[in-house]
Short mmCIF file of C-alpha atoms in Angstrom, two decimals:
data_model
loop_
_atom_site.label_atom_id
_atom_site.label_comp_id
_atom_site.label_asym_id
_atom_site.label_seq_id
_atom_site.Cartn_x
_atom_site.Cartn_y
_atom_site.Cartn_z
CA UNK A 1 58.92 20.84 147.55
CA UNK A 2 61.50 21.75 144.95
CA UNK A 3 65.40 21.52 146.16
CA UNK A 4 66.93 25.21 145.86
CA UNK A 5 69.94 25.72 143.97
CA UNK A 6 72.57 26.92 146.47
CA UNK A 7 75.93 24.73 146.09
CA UNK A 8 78.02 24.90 143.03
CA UNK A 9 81.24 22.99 141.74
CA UNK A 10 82.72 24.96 138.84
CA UNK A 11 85.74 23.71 137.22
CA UNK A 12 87.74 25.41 134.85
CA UNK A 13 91.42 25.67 133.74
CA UNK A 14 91.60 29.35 132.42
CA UNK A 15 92.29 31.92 135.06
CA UNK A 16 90.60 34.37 133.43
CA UNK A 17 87.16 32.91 132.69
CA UNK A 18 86.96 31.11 135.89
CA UNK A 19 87.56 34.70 137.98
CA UNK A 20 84.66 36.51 135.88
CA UNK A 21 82.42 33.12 136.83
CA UNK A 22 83.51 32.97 140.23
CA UNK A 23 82.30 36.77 140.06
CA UNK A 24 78.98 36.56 138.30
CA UNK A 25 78.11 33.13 140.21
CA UNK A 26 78.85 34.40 143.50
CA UNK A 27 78.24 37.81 143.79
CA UNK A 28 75.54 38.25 141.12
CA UNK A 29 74.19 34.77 141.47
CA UNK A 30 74.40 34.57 145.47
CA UNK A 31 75.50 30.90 145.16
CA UNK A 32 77.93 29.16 147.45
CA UNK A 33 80.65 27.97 144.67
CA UNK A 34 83.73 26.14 145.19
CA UNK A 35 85.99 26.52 141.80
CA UNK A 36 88.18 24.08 140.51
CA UNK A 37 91.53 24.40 138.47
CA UNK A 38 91.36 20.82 137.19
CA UNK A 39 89.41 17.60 136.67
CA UNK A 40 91.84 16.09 139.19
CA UNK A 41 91.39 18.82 141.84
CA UNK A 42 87.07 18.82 141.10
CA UNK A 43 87.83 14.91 141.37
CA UNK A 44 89.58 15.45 145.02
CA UNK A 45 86.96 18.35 146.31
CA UNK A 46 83.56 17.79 145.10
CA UNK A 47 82.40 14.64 146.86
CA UNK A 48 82.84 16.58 150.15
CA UNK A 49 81.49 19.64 148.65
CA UNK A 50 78.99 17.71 147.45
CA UNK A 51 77.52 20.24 145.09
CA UNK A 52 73.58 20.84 144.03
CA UNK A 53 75.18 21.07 140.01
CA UNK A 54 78.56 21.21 138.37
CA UNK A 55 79.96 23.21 135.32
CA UNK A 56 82.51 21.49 133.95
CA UNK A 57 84.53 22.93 131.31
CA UNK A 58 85.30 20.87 128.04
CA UNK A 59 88.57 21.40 126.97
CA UNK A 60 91.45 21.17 130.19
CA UNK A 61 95.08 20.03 130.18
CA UNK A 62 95.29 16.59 131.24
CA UNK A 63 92.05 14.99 132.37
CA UNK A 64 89.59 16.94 129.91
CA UNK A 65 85.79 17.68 131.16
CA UNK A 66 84.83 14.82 129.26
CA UNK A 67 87.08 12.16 131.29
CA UNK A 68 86.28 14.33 134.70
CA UNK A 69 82.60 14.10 133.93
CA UNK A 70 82.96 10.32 133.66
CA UNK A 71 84.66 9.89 136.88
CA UNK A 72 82.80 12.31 138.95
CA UNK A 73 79.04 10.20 137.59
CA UNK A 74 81.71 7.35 138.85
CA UNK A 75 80.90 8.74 142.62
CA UNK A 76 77.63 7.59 144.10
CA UNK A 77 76.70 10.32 145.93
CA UNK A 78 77.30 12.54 142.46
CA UNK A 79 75.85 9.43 139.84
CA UNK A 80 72.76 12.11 139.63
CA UNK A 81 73.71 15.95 140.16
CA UNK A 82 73.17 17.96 137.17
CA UNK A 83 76.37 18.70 135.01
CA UNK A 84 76.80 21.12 132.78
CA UNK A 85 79.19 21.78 130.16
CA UNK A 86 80.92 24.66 129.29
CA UNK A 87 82.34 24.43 125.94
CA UNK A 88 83.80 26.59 122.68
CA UNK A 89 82.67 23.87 120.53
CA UNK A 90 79.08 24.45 120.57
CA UNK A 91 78.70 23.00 117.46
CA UNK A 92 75.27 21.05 116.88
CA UNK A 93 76.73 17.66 116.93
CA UNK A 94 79.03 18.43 119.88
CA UNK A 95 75.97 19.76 121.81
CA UNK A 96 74.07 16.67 121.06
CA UNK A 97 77.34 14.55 122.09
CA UNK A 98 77.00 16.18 125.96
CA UNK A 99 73.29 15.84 126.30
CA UNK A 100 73.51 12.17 125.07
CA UNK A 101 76.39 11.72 127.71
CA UNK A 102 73.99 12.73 130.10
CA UNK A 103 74.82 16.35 130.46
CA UNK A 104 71.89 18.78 132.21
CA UNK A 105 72.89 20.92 129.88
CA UNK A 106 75.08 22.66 127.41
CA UNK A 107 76.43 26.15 127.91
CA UNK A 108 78.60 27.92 124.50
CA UNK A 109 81.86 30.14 125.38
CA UNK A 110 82.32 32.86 125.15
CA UNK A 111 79.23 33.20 127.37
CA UNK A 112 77.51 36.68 129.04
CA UNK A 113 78.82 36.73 132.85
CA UNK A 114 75.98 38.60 133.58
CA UNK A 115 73.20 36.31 132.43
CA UNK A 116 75.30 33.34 133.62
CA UNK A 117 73.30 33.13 136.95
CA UNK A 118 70.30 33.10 135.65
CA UNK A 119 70.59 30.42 132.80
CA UNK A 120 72.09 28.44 135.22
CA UNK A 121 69.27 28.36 137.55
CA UNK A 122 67.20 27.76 133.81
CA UNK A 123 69.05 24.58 133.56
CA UNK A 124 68.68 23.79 137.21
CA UNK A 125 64.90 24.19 137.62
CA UNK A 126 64.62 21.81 133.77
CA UNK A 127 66.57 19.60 135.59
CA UNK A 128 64.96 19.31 139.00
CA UNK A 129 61.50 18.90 136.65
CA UNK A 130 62.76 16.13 135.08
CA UNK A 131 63.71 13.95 138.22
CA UNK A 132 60.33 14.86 139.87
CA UNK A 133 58.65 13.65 136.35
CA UNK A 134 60.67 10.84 136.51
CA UNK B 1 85.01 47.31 146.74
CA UNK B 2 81.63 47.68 145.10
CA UNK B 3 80.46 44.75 142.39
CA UNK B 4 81.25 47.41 139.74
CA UNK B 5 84.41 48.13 140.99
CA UNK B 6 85.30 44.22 141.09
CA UNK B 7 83.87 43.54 138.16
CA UNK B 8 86.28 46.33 136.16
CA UNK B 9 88.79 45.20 137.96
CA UNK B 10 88.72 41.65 136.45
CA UNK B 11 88.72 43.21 133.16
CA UNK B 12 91.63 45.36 133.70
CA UNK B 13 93.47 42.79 134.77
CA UNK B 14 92.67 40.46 131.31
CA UNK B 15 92.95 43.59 129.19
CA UNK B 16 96.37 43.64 130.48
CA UNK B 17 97.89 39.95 129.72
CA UNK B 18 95.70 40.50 126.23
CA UNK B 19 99.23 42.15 124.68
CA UNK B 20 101.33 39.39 125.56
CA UNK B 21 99.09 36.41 124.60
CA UNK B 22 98.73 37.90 121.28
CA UNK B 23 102.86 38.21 121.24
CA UNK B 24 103.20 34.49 122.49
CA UNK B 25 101.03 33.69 119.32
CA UNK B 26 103.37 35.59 116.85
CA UNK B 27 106.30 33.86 118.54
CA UNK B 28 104.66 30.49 117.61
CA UNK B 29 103.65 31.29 114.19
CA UNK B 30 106.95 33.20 113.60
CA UNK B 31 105.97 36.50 112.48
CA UNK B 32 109.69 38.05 112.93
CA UNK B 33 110.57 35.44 110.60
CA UNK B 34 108.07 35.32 107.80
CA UNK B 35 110.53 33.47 105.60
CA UNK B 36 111.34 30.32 107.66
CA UNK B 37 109.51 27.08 108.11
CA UNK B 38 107.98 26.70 111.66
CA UNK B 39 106.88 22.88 112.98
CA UNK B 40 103.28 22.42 113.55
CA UNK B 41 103.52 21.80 117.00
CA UNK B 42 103.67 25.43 117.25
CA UNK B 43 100.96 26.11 114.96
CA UNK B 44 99.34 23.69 117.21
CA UNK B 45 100.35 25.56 120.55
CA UNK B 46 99.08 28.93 118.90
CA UNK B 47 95.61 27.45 117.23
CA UNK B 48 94.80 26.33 121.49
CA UNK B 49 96.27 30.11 122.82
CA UNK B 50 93.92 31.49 119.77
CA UNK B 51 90.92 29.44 120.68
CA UNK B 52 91.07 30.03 124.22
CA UNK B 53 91.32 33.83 123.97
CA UNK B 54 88.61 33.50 121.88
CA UNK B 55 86.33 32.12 124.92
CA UNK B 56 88.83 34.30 127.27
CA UNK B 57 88.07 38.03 125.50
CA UNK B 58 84.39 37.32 124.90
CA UNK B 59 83.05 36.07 127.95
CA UNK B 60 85.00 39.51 129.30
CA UNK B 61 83.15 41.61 127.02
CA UNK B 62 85.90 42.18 124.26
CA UNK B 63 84.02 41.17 121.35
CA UNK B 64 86.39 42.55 118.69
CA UNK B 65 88.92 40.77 119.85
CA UNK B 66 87.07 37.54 120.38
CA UNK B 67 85.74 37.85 116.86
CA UNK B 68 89.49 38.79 115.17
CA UNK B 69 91.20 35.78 117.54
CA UNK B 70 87.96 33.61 115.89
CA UNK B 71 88.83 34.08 112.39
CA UNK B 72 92.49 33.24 113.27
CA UNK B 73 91.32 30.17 114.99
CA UNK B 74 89.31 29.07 112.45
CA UNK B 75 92.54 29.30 110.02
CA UNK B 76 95.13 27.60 112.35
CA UNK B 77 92.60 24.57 112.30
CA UNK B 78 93.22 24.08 108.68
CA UNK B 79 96.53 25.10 109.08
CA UNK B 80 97.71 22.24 111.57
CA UNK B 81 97.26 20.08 109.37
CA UNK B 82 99.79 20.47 106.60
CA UNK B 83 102.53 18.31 106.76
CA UNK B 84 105.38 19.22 109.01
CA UNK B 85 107.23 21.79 108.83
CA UNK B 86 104.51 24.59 108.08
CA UNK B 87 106.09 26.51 105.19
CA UNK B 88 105.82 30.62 105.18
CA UNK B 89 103.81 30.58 102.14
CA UNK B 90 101.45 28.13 103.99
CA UNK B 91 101.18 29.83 107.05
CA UNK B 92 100.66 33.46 104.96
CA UNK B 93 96.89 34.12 105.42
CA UNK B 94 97.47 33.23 109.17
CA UNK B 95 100.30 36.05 109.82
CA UNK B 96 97.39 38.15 107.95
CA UNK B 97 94.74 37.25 110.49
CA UNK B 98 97.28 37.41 113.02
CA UNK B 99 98.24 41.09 112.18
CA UNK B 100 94.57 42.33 112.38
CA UNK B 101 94.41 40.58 115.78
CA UNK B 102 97.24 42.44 117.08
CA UNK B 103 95.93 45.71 115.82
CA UNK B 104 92.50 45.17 117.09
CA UNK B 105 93.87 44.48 120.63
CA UNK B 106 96.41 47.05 120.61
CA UNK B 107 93.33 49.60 120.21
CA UNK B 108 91.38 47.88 122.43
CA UNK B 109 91.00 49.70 125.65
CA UNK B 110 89.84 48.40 129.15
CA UNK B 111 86.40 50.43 128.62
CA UNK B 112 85.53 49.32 125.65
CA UNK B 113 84.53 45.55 127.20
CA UNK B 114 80.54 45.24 127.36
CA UNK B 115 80.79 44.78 131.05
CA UNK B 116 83.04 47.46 131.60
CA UNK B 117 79.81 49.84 132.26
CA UNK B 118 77.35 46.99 132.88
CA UNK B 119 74.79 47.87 134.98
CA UNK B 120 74.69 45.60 138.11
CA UNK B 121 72.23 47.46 140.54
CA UNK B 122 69.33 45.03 139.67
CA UNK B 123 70.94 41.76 139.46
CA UNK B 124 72.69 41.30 142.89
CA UNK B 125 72.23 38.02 144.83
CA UNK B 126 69.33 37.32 142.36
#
């Protein structure tokens, strides 16, 4: 029986873009979400949150999504949940950079808030194929 | 609140900081002082402002000002990296880009974002 897509880490550094997320994941989506200002804080939360996916922003202050997205694969319990970036540099090569990182899946900014549910569940149902394929 | 009313209320809120991120941009490429040399760490600090209210203004349904702070992105790329300091004649075609960015936002009004009169009705708790 396939896993539903209920929990969500979301991690993002703008204010802005993480409120109209937090918006269009929760209230359009209907997904339980716990966002994240940082790598650091996503680091700190999301092992007890333990999510179903992540998005994880590329470019942060600090400890960029790249670095985060290392650390949190670092986790056991999170070695296999779906993560997907978030990035302005969508760029062919940069996409292909994520995915070959391991990423579920590649999302450009700006993005539609409105549609952001539903490609997100998109990227969740590829990904839950692939592990029962696998 | 309904989702509607939330959802313009997030945009309000962003169209209102939109004025002053654009200003803290001209501050860093020193428009008041088109004649002067300005160190490319500020070109630097403006090219991230410009490229995140790029992703900022078009994920909240501003795409006129997403596509305006784009073009001035694009520039400040090539522009951080001249050698330090960035001279005025360098930084020229910037202060251009930068003046149709301020007069796109300055006419930019909360209800002309995308979402502003999105319909929401169908998509609740999808």
């Amino acid at each position: 029986m396939t896993k539903k897509l209920q929990r969500l880490t979301y991690v993002e550094d703008e204010p802005d873009i993480r409120a109209i997320a937090e918006f269009a994941l929760i209230e359009i989506g209907g997904y339980e979400l716990d966002a994240c200002a940082s790598g650091p804080e996503a680091l700190d939360r999301t092992p007890d949150f333990n999510p179903d996916l992540i998005i994880l922003d590329v470019m942060m202050p600090g400890m960029d999504g790249i670095e985060t997205y290392r650390r949190l694969r670092a986790i056991p319990k999170l070695a296999d949940t779906p993560i997907i970036f978030m990035t302005a540099k969508a760029m062919k090569h940069e996409t292909d950079r994520y995915r070959q990182l391991g990423a579920a899946d590649v999302i450009p900014k700006p993005f539609d808030p409105i549609a952001l549910p539903e490609r997100v569940q998109e990227i969740w149902q590829r990904a839950q194929k692939q592990v029962t394929a696998s | 609140m309904t989702m509607q009313e939330q959802l313009r209320a997030l945009v309000e809120r962003h169209h209102a900081n939109l004025a002053e991120q654009v200003a803290i941009v001209a501050r860093l490429l020193g428009q008041d002082d088109e004649g002067s040399d300005v160190g490319v760490a500020r070109v630097i600090e403006a090219q991230g402002l410009t490229h995140q209210m790029k992703g900022t203004a078009g994920s909240m349904g501003f795409v006129h000002v997403a596509a305006a702070a784009a073009k001035l992105d694009e520039h400040l790329k090539d522009l951080k990296r001249c050698p330090d300091p960035v001279t005025a004649a360098q930084r020229k075609e910037s202060l251009e880009l930068l003046c149709e960015l301020q007069r796109i936002a300055a006419s930019t009004t909360p209800e002309m974002s995308t979402l502003y009169d999105a319909d929401l009705s169908k998509l609740a708790r999808q």
